[in-house]
């Protein structure tokens, strides 16, 4: 029997909190409103099966190699054509298919920034991106958002101050312009233009994470930030929300020099050419516009069910901005409330949510929860909101009793 000595692992791993609400408790009727997952009904299994069989029969000998088959070229062409709806003009050399959009975030960050460089983000921001930036050992600074998205005016003030006082300038600004995770808000057209202008003026890149762009309840699109600054923006998106997250496929669009450097850092080589073949054949078999309408019809109905339930069980106790698409609703409680303090009770009651502190750098605001309306059906959503309300009311009553005792 060998005696094990404690091993000294890499120091790059930051202290990161466990996001426990994402894990289902052992409850016979658990409602995971924490899960940012697509609806199970959105997975078109028969068509995916047909596409997989066709991929093997027609391109298998090529697409099962490291490189080969017609899939990658067809996927690139689809991305290029679809991106025109966001006012993005690109060529094949501007596109890199990645193993999910998280890989695109990782590659972009390591391409643009060294450890110790400064990256600016929104507050709140997607916790997965925050973790990725922490692992890249960059210095993070956050800026608030409102109902029109990122406060670009405050970003401009900070840039001016940094320049005047000789402070470090950002190498990159990470932003989610459409159906923001977690708040669901959209970045206004004027702010998109201004952020692109600032990127040119102060020589930084914008990392535009557009994961939810297809899921518009109105069917409308606003031009991308990329369209206003293609030399200083990296645009990323994903097939996870429109086909299935399990295929692990996203993409980045940027200038050729940036894409080439990202490709050099992509240690897994080409993103699975066989999966690209399946995706290309799947996209050829479906009416994509009809498919998107199907997705948004499901999610609109579930969002409406969530809103009705919030009004029924919370009344005027909470507030939110109505999401116009995407996956999430950001529920705001009175300022003195810490939503993590009734999470354990909620889990025991059979419902999961994500408390707001995970979306900030320094736990700036504790009175929010992120709710996903996509994974659970309408009846589950109603039960889940009822259970959160019951847990919150218990928390509030207990706190009132404690305050009276003091």
PDB file of C-alpha atoms in Angstrom, residues 1 3 99 127 153 175 187 206 219 258 265 270 306 317 324 363:
ATOM      1  CA  UNK A   1       0.000   0.000   0.000  1.00  0.00           C
ATOM      2  CA  UNK A   3       1.459   6.298   1.252  1.00  0.00           C
ATOM      3  CA  UNK A  99     -17.170  22.800 -29.258  1.00  0.00           C
ATOM      4  CA  UNK A 127     -21.721  32.934 -14.127  1.00  0.00           C
ATOM      5  CA  UNK A 153     -22.298  55.822 -20.422  1.00  0.00           C
ATOM      6  CA  UNK A 175     -21.585  41.485 -23.197  1.00  0.00           C
ATOM      7  CA  UNK A 187     -29.073  46.127 -25.274  1.00  0.00           C
ATOM      8  CA  UNK A 206     -16.062  43.387 -27.528  1.00  0.00           C
ATOM      9  CA  UNK A 219     -39.663  37.515 -34.446  1.00  0.00           C
ATOM     10  CA  UNK A 258      -8.221  36.810 -34.628  1.00  0.00           C
ATOM     11  CA  UNK A 265      -5.274  27.712 -29.352  1.00  0.00           C
ATOM     12  CA  UNK A 270     -11.360  20.526 -35.673  1.00  0.00           C
ATOM     13  CA  UNK A 306     -44.495  31.982 -15.087  1.00  0.00           C
ATOM     14  CA  UNK A 317     -43.991  41.892  -3.505  1.00  0.00           C
ATOM     15  CA  UNK A 324     -39.021  39.432 -24.951  1.00  0.00           C
ATOM     16  CA  UNK A 363     -22.178  39.778  -4.369  1.00  0.00           C
TER      17      UNK A 363
END
